[in-house]
CSV table of C-alpha atoms in Angstrom, one decimal:
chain,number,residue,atom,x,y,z
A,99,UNK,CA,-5.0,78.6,143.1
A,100,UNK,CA,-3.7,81.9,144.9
A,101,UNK,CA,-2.9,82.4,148.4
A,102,UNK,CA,-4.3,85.1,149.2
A,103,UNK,CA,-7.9,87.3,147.8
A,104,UNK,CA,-7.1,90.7,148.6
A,105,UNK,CA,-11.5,92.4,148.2
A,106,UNK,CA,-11.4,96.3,147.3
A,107,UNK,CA,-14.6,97.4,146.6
A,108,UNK,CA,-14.4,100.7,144.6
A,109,UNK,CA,-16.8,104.1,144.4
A,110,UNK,CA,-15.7,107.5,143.7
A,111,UNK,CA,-12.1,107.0,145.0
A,112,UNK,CA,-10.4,108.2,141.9
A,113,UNK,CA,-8.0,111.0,144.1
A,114,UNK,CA,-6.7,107.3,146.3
A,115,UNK,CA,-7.0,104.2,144.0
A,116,UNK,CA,-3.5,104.4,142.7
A,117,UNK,CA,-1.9,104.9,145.8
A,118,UNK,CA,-3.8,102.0,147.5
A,119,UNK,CA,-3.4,100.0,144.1
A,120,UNK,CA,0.7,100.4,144.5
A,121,UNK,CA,0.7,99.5,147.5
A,122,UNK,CA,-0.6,96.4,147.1
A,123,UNK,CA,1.3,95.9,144.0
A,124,UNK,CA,4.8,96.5,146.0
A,125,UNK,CA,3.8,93.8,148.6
A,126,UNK,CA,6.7,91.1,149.4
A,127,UNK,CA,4.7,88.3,148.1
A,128,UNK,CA,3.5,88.2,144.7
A,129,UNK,CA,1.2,85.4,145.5
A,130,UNK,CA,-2.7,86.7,146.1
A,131,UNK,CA,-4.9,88.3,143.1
A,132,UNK,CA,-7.0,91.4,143.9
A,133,UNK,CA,-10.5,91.6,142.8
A,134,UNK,CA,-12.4,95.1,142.4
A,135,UNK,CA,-15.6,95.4,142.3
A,136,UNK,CA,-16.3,99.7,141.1
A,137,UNK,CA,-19.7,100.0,142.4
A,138,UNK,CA,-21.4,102.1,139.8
A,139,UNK,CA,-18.4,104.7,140.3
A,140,UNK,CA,-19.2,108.1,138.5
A,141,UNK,CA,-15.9,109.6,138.8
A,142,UNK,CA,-12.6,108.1,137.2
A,143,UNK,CA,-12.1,105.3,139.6
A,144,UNK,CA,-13.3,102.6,136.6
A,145,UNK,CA,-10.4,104.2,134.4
A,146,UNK,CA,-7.7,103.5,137.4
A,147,UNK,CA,-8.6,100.3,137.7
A,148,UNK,CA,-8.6,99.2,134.2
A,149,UNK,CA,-4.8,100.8,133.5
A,150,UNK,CA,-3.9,99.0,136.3
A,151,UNK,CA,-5.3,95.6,135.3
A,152,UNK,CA,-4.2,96.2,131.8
A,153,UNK,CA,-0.5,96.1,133.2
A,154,UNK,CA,-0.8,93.6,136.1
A,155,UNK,CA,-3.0,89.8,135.4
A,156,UNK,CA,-3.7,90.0,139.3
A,157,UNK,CA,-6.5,92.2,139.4
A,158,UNK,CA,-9.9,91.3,138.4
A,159,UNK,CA,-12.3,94.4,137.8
A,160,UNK,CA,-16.2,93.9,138.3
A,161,UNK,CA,-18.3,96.3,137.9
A,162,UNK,CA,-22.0,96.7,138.7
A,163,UNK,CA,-24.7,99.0,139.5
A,164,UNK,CA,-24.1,101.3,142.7
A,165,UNK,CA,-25.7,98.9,145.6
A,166,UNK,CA,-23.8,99.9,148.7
A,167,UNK,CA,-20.2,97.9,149.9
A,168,UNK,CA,-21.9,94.8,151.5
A,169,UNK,CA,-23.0,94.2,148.2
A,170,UNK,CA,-19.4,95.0,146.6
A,171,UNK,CA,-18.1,92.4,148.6
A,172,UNK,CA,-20.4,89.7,148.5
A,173,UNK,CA,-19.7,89.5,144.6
A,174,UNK,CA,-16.2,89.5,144.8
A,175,UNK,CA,-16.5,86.7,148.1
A,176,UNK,CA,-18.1,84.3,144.7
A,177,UNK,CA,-15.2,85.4,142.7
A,178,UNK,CA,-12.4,85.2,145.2
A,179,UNK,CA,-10.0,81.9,144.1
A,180,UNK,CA,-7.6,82.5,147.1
A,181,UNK,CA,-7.3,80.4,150.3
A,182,UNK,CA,-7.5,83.7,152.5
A,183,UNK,CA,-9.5,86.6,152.5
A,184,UNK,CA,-8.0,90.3,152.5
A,185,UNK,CA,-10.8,92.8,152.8
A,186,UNK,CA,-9.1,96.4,152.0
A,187,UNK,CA,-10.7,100.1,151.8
A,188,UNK,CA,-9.6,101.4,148.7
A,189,UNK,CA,-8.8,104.8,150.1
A,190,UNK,CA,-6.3,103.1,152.6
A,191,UNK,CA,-2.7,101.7,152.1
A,192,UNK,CA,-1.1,98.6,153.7
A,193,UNK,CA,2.7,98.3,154.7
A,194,UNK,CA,4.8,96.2,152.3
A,195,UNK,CA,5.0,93.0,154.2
A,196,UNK,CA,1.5,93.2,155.4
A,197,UNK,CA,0.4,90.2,152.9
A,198,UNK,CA,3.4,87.7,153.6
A,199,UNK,CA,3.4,88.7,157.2
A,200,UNK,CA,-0.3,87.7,157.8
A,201,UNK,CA,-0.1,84.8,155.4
A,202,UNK,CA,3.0,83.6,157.6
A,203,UNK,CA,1.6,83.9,160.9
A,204,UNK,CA,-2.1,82.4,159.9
A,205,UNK,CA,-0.7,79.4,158.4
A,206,UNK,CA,1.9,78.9,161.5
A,207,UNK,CA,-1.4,79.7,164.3
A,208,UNK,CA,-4.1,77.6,162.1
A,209,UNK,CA,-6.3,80.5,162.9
A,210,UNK,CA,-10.0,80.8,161.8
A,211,UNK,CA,-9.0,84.4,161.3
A,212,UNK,CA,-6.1,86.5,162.8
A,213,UNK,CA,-6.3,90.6,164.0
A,214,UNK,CA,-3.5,93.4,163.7
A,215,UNK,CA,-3.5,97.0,164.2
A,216,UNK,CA,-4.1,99.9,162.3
A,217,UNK,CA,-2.3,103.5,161.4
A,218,UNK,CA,-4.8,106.7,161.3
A,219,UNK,CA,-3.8,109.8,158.7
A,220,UNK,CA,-5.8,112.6,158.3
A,221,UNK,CA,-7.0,114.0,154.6
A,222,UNK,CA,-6.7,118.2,155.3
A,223,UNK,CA,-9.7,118.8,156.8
A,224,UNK,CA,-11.3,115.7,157.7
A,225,UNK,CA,-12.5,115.7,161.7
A,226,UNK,CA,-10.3,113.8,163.8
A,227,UNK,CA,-12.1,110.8,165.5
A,228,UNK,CA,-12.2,110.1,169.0
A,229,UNK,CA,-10.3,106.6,168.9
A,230,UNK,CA,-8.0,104.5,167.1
A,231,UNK,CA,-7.2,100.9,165.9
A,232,UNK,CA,-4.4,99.8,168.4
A,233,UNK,CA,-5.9,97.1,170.5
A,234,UNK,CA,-3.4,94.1,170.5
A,235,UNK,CA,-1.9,95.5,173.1
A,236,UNK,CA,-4.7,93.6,175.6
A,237,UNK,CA,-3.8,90.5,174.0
A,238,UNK,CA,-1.0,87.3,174.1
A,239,UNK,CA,0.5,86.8,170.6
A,240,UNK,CA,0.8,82.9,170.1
A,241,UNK,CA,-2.8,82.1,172.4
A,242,UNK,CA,-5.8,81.1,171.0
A,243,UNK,CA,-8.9,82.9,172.0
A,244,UNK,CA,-11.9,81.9,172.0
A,245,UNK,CA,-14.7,84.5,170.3
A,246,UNK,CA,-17.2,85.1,172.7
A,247,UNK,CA,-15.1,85.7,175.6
A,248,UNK,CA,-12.9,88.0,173.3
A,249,UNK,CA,-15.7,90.0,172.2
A,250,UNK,CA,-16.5,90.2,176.4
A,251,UNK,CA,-12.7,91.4,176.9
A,252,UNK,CA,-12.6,93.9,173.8
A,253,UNK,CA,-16.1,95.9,175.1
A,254,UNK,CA,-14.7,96.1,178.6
A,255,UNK,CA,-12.0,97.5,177.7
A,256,UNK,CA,-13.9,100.0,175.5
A,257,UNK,CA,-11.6,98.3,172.2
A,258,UNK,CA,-14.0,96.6,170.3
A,259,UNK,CA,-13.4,97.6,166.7
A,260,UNK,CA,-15.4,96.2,163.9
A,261,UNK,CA,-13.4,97.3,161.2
A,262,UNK,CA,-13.0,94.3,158.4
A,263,UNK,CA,-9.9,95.7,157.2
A,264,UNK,CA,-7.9,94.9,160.4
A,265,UNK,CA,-8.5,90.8,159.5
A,266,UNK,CA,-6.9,88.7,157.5
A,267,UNK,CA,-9.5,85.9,157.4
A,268,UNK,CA,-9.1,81.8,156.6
A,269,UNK,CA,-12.1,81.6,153.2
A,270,UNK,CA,-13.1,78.4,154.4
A,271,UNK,CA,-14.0,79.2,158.0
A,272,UNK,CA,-16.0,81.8,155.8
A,273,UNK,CA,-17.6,79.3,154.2
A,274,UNK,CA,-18.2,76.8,157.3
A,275,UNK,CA,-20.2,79.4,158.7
A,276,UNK,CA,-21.8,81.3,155.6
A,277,UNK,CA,-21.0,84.8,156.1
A,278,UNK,CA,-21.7,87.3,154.1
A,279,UNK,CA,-22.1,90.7,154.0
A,280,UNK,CA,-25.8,92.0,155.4
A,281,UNK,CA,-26.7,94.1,152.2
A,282,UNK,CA,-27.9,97.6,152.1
A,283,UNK,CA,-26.8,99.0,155.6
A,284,UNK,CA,-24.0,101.0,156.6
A,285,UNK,CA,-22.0,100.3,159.3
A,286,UNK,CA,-22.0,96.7,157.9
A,287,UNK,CA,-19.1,95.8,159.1
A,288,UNK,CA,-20.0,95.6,163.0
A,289,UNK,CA,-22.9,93.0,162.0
A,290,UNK,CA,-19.6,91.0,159.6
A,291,UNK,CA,-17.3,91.1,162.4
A,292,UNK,CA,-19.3,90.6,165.1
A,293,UNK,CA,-21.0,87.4,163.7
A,294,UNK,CA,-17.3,86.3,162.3
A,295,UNK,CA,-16.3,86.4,166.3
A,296,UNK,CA,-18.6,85.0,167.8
A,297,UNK,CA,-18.7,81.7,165.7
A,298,UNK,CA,-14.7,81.1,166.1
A,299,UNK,CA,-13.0,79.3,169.4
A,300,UNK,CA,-9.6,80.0,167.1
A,301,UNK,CA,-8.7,83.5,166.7
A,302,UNK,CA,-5.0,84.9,167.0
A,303,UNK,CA,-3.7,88.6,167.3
A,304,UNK,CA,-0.7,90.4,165.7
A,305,UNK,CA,0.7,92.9,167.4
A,306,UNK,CA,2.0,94.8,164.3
A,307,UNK,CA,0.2,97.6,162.7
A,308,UNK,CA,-0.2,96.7,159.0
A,309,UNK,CA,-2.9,99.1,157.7
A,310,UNK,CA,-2.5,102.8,156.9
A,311,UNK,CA,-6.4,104.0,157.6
A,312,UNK,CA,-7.6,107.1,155.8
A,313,UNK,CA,-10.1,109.5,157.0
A,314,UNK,CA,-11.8,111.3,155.0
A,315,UNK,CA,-13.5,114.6,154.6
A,316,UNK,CA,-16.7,112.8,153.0
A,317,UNK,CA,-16.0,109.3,154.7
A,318,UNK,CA,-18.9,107.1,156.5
A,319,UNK,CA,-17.2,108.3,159.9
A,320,UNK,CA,-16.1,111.8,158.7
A,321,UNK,CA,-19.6,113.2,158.1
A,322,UNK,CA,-22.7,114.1,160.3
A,323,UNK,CA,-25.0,111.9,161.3
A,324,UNK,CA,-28.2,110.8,160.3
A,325,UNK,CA,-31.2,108.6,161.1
A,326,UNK,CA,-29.9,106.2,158.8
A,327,UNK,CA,-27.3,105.9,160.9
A,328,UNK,CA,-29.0,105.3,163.5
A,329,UNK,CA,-31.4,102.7,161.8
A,330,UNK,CA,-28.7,100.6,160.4
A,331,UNK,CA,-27.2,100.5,163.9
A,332,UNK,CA,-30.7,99.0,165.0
A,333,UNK,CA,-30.9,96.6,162.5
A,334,UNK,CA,-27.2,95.3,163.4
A,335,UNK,CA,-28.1,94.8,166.7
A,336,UNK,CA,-31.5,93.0,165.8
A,337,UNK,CA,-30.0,90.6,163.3
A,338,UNK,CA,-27.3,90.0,166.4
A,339,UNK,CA,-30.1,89.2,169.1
A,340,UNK,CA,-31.6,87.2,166.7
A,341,UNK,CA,-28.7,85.4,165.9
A,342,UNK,CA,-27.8,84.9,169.9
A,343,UNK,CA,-29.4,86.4,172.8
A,344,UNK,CA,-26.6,85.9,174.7
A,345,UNK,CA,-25.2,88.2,177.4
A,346,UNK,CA,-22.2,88.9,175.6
A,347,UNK,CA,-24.6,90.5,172.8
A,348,UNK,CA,-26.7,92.3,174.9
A,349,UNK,CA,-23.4,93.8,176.7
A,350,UNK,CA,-22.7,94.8,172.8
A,351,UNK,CA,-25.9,96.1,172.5
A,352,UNK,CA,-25.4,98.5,175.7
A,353,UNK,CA,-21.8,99.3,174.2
A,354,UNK,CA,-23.1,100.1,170.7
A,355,UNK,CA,-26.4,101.9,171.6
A,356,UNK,CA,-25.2,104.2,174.2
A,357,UNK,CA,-22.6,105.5,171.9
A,358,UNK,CA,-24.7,105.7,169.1
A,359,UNK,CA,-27.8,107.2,170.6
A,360,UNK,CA,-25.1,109.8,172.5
A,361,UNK,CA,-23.7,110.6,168.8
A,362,UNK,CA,-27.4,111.1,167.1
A,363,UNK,CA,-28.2,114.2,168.9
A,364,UNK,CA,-26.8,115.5,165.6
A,365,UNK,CA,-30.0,114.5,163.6
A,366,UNK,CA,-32.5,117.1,163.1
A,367,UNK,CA,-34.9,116.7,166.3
A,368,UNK,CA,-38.0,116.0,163.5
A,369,UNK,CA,-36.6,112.6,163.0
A,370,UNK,CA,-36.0,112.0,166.5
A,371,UNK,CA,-39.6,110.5,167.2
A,372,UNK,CA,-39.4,108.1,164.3
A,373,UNK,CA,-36.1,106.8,166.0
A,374,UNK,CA,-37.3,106.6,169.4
A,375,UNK,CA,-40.2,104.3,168.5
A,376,UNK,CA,-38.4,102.4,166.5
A,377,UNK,CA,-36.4,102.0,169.8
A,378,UNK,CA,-39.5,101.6,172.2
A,379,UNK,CA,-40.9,98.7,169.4
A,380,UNK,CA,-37.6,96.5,169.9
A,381,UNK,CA,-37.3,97.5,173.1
A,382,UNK,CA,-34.2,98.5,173.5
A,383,UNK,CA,-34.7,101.3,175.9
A,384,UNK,CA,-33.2,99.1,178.6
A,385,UNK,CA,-29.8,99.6,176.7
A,386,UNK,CA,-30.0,103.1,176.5
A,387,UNK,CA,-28.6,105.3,179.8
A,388,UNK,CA,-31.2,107.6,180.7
A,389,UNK,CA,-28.5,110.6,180.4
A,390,UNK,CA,-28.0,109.4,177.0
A,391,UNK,CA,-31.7,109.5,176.4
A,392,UNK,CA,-32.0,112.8,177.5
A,393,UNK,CA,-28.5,114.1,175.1
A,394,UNK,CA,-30.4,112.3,172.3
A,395,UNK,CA,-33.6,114.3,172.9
A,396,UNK,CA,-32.8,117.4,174.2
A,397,UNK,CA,-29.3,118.4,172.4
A,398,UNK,CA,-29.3,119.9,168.9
């Protein structure tokens, strides 16, 4: 058995694989594997993988049909021998030491799953985002914390990131609580993360920035937005109520919605109506400001 399952899903990220490949390949340890999973890539990415493999026993390359990254990962979750669970974007790099460093500190803490911070770097011409991944700044290396009221800390502050790749996760807390990956959303990562939480009472932060995060031109966050986005939002936030109707999920819900309903002005205003009663239906107007409401409708 391996330490240490380090889950890239793959598509179309020929120009990055080898540079997120090598640097998972230079880590410290030597001890993890890496499964890929190329998601019905159409571009060279398959090739990369399979030099790669051909030269290192570590990686594992699946492929399948294109059905979205939940999907990606779910297989590779039945594949993944290790002890701990490394979700990484294959268009991002992690520091050398990342590995050993986490592996170290989980096993010293006992942790259900541990959190770190994150580099940004910009691809020429991607859109700059308006925040980052540094948040373990409001936290006490060595305490325990308990999920819900760490979720309630993170949205006050206006810090909650969902982002899987900034965990480093014990596989059989995974499997206590039978996560997976909600399949054919986007954003699917705030339902994971969220749900991974809120079912822990031992959770420990590093305050070391391990990842080197990409954004992208043509990435989820990079682009315009859609009422898919929106949608998949929706659904994250009724699979959460339905989960828990708690007060720390409905705060998430006023964190999540606001933003996101601020953000879809974007969409063409024909598709506004179908959103709204979608909206109306679950009603989660009461989570909406009415200023928001009004950006949402009125702004194109």
């Amino acid at each position: 058995m391996v330490r240490i399952s380090v889950i890239l899903p793959v598509y179309n990220v020929a120009p990055y694989l080898d540079e997120a490949l090598r640097s998972l390949l230079s880590q410290t340890t030597a001890d993890f594997e890496i499964i890929a999973v190329n998601d019905g890539s159409t571009d060279d990415s398959l090739a990369i993988l399979e030099r790669h493999a051909a030269h290192d026993k570590r990686i594992r390359c699946i492929s399948q049909s294109n059905q979205g990254q939940s999907a990606a990962r779910n297989l590779a979750l039945q594949h993944a021998q290790g002890e701990y669970i490394y979700f990484m974007d294959s268009d991002d790099t992690i520091v050398p030491h990342a590995l050993q460093t986490c592996l170290d500190y989980i096993e010293q803490t006992r942790a259900d799953f541990i959190f770190f911070d994150a580099d940004i770097f910009y691809e020429q011409g991607a859109k700059p985002i308006p925040w980052n991944y540094k948040r373990t700044h409001l936290c006490e290396e060595q305490h325990r914390y308990e999920g819900e009221s760490l979720l309630s800390l993170m949205l006050d502050k206006g810090k909650h990131s969902c982002v899987v790749w900034a965990l480093f996760i014990r596989k059989e807390y995974l499997e206590r609580i039978g996560l997976n990956f909600y399949p054919g959303i986007i954003h699917e990562d705030e339902l994971f993360t969220t749900l991974l939480t809120l079912q822990s009472r031992n959770i420990f932060c590093l305050q070391q920035s391990l990842v080197n995060h990409r954004v992208r031109r043509t990435s989820t966050m990079g682009t315009s937005y859609s009422k898919r986005n929106v949608n998949c939002y929706l659904t994250v936030v009724d699979e959460l109520l339905r989960f828990q109707n708690t007060p720390v999920i409905r705060k998430y819900a006023r964190y999540t919605l606001d933003k996101v309903f601020y953000t879809a002005h974007l969409i063409p205003f024909s598709e506004k109506p179908a959103v709204l009663m979608r909206v109306l239906r679950s009603g989660y107007l009461k989570y909406i400001r009415w200023k928001t409401l009004l950006v949402f409708l009125l702004k194109q």
